[in-house]
XYZ file of C-alpha atoms in Angstrom:
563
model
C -22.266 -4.379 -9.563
C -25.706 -4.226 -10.219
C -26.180 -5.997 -6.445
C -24.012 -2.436 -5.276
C -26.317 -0.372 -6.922
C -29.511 -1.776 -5.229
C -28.205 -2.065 -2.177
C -26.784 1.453 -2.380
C -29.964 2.846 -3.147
C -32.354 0.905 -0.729
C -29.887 2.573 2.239
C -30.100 6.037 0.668
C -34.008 5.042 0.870
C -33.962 3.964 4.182
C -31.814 6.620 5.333
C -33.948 9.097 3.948
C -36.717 8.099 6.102
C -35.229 8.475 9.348
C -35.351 11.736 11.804
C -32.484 12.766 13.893
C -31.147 16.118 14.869
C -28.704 17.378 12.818
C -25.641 17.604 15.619
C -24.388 20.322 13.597
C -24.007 18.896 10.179
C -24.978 20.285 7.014
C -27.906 18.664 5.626
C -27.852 18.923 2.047
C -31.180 18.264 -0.238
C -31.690 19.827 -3.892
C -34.940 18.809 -4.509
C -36.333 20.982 -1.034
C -34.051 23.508 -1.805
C -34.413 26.543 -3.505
C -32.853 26.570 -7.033
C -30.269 29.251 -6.184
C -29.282 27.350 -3.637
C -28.581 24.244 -5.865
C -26.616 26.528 -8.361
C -24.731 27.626 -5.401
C -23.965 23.777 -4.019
C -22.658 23.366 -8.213
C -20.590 25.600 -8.056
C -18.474 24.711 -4.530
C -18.504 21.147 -6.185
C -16.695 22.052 -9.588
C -14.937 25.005 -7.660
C -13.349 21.915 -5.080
C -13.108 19.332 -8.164
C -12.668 21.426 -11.064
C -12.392 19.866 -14.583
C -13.788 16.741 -13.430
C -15.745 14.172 -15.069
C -18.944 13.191 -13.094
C -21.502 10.382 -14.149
C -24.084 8.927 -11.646
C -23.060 4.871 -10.776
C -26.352 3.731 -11.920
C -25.402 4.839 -15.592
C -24.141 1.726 -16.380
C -23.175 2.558 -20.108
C -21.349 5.804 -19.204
C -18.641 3.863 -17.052
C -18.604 0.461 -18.953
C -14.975 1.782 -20.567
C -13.566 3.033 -17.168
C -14.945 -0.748 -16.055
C -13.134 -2.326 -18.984
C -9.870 0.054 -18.427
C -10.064 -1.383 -14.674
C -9.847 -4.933 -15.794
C -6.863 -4.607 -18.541
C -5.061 -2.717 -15.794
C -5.634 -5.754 -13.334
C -4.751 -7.988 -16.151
C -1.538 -6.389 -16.472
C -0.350 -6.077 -12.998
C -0.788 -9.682 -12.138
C 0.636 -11.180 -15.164
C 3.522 -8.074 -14.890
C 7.141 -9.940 -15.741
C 9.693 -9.629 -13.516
C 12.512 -7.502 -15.386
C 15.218 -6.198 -12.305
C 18.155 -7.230 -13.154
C 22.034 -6.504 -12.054
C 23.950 -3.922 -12.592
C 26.723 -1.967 -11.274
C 24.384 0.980 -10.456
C 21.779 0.675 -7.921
C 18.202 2.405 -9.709
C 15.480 1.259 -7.327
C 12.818 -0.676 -8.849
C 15.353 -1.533 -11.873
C 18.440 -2.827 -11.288
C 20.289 -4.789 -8.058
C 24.121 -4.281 -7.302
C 25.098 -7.148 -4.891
C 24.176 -10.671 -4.339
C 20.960 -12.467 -5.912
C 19.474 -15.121 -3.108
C 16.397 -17.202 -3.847
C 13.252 -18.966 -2.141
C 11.243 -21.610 -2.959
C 8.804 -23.772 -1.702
C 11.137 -26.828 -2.690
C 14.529 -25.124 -1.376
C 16.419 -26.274 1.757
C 17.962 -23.695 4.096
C 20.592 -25.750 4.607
C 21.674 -24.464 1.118
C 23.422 -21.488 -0.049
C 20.418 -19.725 -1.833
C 23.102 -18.597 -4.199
C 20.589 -19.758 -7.296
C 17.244 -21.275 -8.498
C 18.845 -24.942 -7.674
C 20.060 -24.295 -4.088
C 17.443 -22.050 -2.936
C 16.374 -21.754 0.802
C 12.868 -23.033 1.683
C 11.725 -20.467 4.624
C 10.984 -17.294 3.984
C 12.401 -15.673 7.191
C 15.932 -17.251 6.101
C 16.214 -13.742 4.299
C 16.593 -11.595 7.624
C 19.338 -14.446 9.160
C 22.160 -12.326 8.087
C 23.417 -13.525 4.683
C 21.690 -10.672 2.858
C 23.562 -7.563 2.974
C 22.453 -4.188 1.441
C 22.664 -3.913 -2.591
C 21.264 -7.701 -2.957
C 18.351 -9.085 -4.162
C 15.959 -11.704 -2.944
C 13.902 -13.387 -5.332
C 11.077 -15.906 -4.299
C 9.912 -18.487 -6.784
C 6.533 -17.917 -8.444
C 3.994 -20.094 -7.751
C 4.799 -20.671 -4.058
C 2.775 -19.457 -0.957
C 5.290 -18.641 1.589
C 3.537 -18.515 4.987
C 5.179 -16.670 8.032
C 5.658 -19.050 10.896
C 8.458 -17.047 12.768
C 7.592 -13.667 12.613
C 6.745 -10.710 9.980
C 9.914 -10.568 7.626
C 12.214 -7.193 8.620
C 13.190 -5.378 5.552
C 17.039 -4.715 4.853
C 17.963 -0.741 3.747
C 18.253 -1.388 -0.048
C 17.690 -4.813 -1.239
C 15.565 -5.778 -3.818
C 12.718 -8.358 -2.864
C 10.952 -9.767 -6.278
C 10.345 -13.023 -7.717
C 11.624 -15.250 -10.071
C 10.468 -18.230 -12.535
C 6.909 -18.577 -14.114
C 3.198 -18.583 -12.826
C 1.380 -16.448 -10.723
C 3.497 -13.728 -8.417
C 4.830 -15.455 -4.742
C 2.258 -15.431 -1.990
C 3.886 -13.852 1.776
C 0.854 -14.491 4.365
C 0.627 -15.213 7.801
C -2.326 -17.563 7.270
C -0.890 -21.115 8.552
C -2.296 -23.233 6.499
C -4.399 -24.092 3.502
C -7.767 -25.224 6.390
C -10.080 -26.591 3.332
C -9.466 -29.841 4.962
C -12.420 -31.856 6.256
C -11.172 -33.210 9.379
C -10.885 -29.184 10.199
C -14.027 -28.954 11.267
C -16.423 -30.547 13.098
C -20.248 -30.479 13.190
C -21.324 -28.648 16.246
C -24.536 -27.941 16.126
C -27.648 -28.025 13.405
C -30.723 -26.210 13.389
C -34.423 -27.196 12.699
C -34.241 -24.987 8.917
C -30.500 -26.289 8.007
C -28.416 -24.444 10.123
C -25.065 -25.657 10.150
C -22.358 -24.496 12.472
C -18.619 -25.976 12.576
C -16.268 -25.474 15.348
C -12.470 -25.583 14.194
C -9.720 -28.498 14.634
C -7.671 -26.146 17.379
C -7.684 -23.008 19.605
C -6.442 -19.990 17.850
C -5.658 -16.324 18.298
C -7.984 -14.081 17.662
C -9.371 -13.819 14.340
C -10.012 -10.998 11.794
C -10.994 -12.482 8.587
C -11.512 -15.582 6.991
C -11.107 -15.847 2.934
C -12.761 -18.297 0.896
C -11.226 -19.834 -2.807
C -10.042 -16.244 -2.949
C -12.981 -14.507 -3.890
C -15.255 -13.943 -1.290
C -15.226 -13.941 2.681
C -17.019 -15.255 5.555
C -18.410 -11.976 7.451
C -17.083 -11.882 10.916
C -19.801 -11.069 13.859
C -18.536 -8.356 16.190
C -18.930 -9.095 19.889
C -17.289 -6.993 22.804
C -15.510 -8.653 25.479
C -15.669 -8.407 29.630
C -15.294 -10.139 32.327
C -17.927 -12.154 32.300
C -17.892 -13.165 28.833
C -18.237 -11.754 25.340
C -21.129 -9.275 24.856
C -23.332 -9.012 22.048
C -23.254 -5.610 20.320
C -25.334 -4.423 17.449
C -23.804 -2.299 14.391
C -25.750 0.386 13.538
C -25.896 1.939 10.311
C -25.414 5.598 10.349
C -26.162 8.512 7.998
C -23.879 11.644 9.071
C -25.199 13.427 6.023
C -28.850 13.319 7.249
C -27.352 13.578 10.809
C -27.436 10.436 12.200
C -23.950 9.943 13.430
C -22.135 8.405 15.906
C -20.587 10.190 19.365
C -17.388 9.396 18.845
C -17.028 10.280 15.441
C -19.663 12.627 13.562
C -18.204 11.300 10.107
C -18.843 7.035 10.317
C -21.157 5.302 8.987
C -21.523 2.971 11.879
C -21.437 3.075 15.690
C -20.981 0.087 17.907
C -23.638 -0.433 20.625
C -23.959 -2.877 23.568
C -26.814 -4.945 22.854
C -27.145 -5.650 26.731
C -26.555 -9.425 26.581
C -24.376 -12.339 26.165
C -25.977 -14.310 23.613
C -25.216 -18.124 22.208
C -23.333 -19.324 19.410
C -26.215 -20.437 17.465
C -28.098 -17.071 18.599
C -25.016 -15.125 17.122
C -24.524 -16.514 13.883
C -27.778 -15.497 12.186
C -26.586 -15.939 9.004
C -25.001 -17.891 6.344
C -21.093 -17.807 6.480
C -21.109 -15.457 9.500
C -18.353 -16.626 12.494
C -17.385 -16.290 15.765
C -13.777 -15.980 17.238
C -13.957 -16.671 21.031
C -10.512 -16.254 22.723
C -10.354 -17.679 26.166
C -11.561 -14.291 28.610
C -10.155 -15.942 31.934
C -8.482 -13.094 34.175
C -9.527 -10.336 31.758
C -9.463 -7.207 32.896
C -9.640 -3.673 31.123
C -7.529 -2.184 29.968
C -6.745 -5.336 27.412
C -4.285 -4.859 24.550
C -4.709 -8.131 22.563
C -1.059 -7.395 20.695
C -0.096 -7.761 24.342
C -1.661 -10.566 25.944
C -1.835 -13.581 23.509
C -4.982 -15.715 24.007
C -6.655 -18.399 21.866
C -10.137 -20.002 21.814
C -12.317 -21.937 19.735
C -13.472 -20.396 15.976
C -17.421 -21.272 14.947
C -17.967 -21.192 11.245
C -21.847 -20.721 10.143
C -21.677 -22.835 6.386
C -25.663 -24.502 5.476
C -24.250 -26.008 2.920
C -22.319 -28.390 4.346
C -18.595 -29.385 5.624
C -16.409 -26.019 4.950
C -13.408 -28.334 4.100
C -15.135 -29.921 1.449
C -17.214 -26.769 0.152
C -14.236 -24.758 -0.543
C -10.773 -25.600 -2.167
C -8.906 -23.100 -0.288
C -9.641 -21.527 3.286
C -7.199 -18.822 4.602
C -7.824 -18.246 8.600
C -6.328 -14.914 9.368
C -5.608 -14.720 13.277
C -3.044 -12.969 15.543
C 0.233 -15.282 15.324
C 2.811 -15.841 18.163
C 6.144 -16.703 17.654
C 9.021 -19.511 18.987
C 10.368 -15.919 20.656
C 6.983 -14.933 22.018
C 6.528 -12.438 19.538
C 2.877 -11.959 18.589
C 2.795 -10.175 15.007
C -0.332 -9.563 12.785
C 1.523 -7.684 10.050
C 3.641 -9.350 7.204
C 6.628 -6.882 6.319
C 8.112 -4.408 8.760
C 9.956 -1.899 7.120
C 10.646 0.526 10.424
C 14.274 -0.079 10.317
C 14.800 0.076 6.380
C 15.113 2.562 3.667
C 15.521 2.507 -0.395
C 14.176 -1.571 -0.098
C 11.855 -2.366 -3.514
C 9.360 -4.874 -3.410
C 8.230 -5.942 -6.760
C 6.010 -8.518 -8.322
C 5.061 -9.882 -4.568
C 1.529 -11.277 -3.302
C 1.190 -9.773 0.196
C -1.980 -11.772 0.842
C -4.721 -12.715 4.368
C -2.461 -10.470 6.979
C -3.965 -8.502 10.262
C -2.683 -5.419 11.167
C -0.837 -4.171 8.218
C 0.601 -6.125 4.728
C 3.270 -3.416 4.852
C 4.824 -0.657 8.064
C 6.989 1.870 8.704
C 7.010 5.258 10.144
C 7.458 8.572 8.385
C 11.205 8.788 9.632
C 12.026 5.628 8.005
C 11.819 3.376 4.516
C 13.087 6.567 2.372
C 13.451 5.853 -1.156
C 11.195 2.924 -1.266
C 9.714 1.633 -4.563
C 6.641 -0.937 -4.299
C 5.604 -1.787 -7.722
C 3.548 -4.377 -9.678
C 2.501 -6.324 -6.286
C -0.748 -7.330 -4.850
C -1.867 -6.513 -1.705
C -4.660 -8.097 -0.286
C -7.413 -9.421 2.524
C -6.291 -7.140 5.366
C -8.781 -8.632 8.299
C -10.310 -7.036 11.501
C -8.523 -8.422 14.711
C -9.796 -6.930 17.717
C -7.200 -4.717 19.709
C -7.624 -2.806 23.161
C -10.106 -2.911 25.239
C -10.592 0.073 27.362
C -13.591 -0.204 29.123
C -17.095 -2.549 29.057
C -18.597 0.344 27.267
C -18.539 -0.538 23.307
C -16.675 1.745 21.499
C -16.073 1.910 17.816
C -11.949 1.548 18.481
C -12.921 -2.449 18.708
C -11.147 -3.243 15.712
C -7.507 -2.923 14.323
C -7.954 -2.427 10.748
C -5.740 -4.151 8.303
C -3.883 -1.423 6.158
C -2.563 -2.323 2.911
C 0.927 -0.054 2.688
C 0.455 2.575 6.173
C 3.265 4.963 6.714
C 5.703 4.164 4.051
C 5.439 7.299 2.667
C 9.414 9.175 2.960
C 10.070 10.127 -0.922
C 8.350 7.138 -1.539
C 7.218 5.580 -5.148
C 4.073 2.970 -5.063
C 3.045 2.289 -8.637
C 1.002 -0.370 -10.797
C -0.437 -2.404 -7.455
C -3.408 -4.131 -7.151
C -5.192 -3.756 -3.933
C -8.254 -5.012 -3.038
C -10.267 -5.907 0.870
C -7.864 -3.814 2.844
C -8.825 -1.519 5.475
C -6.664 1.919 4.279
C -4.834 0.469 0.465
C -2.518 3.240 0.976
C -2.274 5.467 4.019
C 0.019 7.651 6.024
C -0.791 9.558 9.157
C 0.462 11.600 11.951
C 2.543 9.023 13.837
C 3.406 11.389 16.530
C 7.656 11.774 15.589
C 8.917 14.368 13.810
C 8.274 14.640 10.054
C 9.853 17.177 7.614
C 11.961 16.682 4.627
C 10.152 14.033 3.359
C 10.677 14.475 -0.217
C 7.972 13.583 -2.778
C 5.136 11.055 -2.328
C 3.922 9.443 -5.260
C 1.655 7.124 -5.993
C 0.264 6.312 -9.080
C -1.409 3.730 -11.861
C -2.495 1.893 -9.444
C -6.200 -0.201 -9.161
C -7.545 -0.334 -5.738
C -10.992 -1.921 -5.065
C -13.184 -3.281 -2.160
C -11.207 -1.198 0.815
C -12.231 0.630 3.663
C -10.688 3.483 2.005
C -8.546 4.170 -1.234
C -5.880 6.600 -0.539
C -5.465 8.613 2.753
C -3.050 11.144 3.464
C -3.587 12.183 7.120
C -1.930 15.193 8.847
C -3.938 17.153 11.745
C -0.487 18.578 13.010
C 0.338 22.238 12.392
C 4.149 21.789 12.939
C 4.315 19.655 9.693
C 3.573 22.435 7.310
C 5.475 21.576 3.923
C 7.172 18.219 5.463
C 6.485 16.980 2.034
C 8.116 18.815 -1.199
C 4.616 17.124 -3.534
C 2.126 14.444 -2.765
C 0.887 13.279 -6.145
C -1.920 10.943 -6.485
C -2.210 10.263 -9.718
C -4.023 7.728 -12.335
C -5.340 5.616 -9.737
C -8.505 3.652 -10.454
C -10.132 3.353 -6.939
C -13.357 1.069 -7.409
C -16.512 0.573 -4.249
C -14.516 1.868 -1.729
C -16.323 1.342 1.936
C -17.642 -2.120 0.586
C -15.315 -5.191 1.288
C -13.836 -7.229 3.763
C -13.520 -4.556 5.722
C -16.813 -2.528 5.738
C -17.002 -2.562 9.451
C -14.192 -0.039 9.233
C -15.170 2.965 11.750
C -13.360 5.480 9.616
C -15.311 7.272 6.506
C -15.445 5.362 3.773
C -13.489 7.276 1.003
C -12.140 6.925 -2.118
C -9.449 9.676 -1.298
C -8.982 10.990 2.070
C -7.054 14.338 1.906
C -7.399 15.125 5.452
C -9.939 16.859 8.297
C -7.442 20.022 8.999
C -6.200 22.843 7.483
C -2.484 21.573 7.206
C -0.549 22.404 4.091
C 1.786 19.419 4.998
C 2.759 19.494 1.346
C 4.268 22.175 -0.787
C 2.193 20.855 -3.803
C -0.799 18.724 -3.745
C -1.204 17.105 -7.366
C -4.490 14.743 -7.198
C -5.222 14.185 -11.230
C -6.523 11.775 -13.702
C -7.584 9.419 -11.091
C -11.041 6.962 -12.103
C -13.294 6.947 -8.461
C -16.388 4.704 -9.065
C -18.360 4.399 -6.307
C -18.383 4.851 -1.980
C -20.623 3.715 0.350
C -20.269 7.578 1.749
C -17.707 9.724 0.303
C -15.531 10.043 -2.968
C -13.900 12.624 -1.477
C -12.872 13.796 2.104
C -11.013 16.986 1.801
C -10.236 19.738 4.690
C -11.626 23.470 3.959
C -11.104 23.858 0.843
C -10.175 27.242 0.632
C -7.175 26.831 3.906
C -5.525 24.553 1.818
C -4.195 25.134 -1.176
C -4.600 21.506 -3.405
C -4.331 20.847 -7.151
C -6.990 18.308 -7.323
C -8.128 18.273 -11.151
C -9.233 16.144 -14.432
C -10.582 13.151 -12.267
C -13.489 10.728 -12.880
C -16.037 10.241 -10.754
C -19.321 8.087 -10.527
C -21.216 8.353 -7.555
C -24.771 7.142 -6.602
C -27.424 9.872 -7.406
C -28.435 10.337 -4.001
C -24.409 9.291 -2.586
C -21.830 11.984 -1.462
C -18.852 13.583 -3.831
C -16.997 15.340 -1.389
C -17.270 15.826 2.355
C -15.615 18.992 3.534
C -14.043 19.244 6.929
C -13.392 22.759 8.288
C -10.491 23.340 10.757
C -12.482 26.008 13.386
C -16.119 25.802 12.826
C -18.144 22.670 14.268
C -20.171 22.418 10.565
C -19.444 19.853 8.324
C -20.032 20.242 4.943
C -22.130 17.036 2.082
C -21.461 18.008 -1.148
C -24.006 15.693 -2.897
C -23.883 14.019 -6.045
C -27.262 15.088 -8.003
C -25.600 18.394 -7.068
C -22.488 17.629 -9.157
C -24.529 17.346 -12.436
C -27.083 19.757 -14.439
């Protein structure tokens, strides 16, 4: 934490110092202002977040119980018992009506999977037609099931949860456990200790690599043409001091060609740093890479020696094709499922999304006491040999699972979005209630974003309630090369009153690399956003404000929030 906090305030230093026209965004300072003025910028703040806590981050003593409240909530969602049982009344989350089927890492699918004894061994046995709606599918705790088919498709109504003792059941598309030494071979060493491996075999590309589980090797962003893959640099931006990118006045980076094709070795600068360098023969733009499957050789930059025998567990995260020439980056696909409940499941190192669905679909679903974590950055389409900042497809934790939908007590950590929903362009209305609450989300691109820019959904949602959430340095994970706004919670950049009631209370927000809020005008729409906790850097952002007809954007800053 105390790394965050310098690092946060050497790029509020830095940023500070540099001179850019303002592109029409509000520049907000209250020590150049005049004291009015600050009174004025207090009062919009507690007028937008009223009966709100706020500390600044580097008041370590404040927050060290909303810290300790964090970690006892973690605590209890990964040692959280499994207690679903059957019944002859189907209450999501609770109880199961039909069958009870189980996986295991032992299991043989020539069996039944009628119990613990004669369980099947792959995890895409559960979509081969046995399981019919009202049963449950439990997978045996302990195990890491990885997808080698496809991403599992859900069934309308059945239970998926685990069984047995030990940690909760790992679903990943990662292949294999690569901590192995004969992975990786020595490819070239520098003069100072450089050390950079080349992997055992070609694979698709790949958008995040997760070491022992706790930390990550930084992947090194390169743009690719016909005549090989282009350097580009990643510039830091500051919208709030207006320095912002064209395509999007609201990032806090913007992807540039550096104007050459560079080496390995003159790539990977820095320790644990890599390369993924799918084969570019015939490319041409446009180039969907969900479309065409290609593979190529992954460079890992490790000083300290052989990755395999520096680590105990390496997860590669890279596009996957299947036996049927499917090529699938996500790990559950719940677009042709409603009322399923996943509980007490790992949803671990996945690409595109752990979890999908579209607005029309998954009604009723529960997702409760899971993890959901390491969502990577795989590239996508291509349009043109200009750079763009659309390189990447982010890795969303639960996206567009959001029909009178109930996602409580998860832990989510190095996603992209943890929890998102957005205009998918099909109908939505009548979608009933989204809740989500007592959850602890940490390390994503953003917390909680609820995304509707489309007039013609005005109340599609009877209440969206976000509600005692602890959402912990959002903007500064795995996936802090997100192009989106870092934000704790994202309400939204348009005055759409997509929800009949807006209920955003008792959350704990600690921390952004830009925002802790992004909310549209707040006087268009009418939201009940009250009672929350919120530490920001002294010199950070509390609330960015995003007006539906005027150009202006609005930095509500945080030594603003406090007298």
């Amino acid at each position: 934490m105390k790394r965050l906090l310098v690092l946060l305030l050497a790029l509020a230093m830095v940023f500070s110092l540099i001179a850019c026209d303002s592109q029409s965004l509000t520049t907000v300072d209250s020590e150049q202002i005049p004291a009015a003025e600050t009174s004025k910028a207090y009062d919009v703040i507690h007028e937008i977040l009223p009966d709100s806590e706020f500390y600044f981050l580097e008041d370590e003593t404040a927050l060290a119980s909303y810290y300790a409240e964090a970690n006892a909530r973690k605590d209890a969602i990964l040692n959280s018992p499994t207690t679903i049982v059957k019944s002859d009344t189907f209450i999501p989350g609770e109880t199961y009506t039909g069958a009870a089927y189980y996986v295991s890492p032992n299991g043989n699918d020539d069996n039944d999977g009628l119990s613990p004894e004669t369980a099947w061994k792959s995890p895409e046995h559960v979509v081969w037609g046995d399981v019919q709606e009202g049963d449950a599918v439990f997978f045996e705790r302990g195990g890491i099931y990885r997808l080698t088919e496809n991403c599992i498709r859900l069934i309308s109504n059945v239970t998926y949860s685990a069984y047995g003792e030990g940690s909760k059941p790992v679903l990943t598309i990662a292949q294999e456990n690569s901590a192995q030494p004969e992975y990786w071979e020595l490819w070239q060493e520098g003069e100072n200790g450089e050390k950079i491996w080349r992997y055992h075999q070609a694979l698709g590309d790949v958008g995040g690599i997760v070491l022992d589980d706790t930390t990550y090797a930084k992947r090194t962003l390169e743009w690719p043409t016909p005549d090989g893959w282009l350097a580009v640099d990643v510039l830091p931006m500051n919208p709030v001091n207006g320095l912002c990118a064209p395509e999007d006045p609201c990032t806090n980076i913007s992807i540039k060609s550096a104007g050459e094709y560079r080496s390995v070795a003159e790539q990977l600068t820095e320790d644990l740093t890599y390369l993924s360098r799918v084969d570019l023969t015939g490319f041409s733009y446009p180039m969907d890479f969900y479309q065409d499957y290609r593979t190529g050789d992954l460079y890992l930059r490790c000083d300290a020696g052989n990755p395999g025998d520096c680590f105990n567990d390496i997860e590669i995260m890279s596009i996957q094709i299947s036996s049927h020439g499917d090529i699938y980056g996500n790990l559950l696909d719940g677009y042709h499922a409603d009322g399923y409940v996943l509980d007490n499941l790992s949803l671990k190192y996945y690409l595109s999304n752990a979890l999908s669905s579209n607005l029309d679909r998954s009604k009723g679903a529960v997702i409760q006491n899971c993890t959901i974590e390491w969502g990577g950055n795989s590239l996508f389409q291509c349009e043109s040999a200009e750079p763009t900042n659309n390189l990447c497809l982010i890795g969303d934790g639960i996206y567009c699972v959001a029909n009178n939908v109930t996602i409580r007590n998860n832990y989510m950590r190095h996603s992209g979005n943890a929890c998102t929903f957005e205009n998918t362009g099909l109908p939505a209305a009548n979608l009933g209630t989204y809740l989500v609450e007592g959850n602890l989300i940490e390390n994503c691109g953003q917390g909680l974003r609820t995304y509707f820019i489309d007039p013609t959904f005005e109340n599609a949602f009877d209440a969206l309630i976000l509600r005692d959430n602890i959402i912990l340095d959002t903007g500064s994970g795995l996936n802090n090369a997100c192009a989106e706004m870092p934000a704790a919670i994202d309400l939204g950049t348009d005055g759409v009153q997509f929800a009949k009631q807006f209920e955003i209370s008792d959350n704990v927000l600690l921390g952004s690399t830009m925002a802790i809020f992004r909310i549209s005008q707040h006087d268009l729409v009418r939201m009940n956003v009250h009672d929350n906790v919120i530490a920001q850097s002294k010199d950070g952002v509390v609330s960015c404000e995003m007006p539906s007809a005027a150009p202006e954007i609005s930095w509500h800053m945080m030594k603003d929030a406090i007298k």
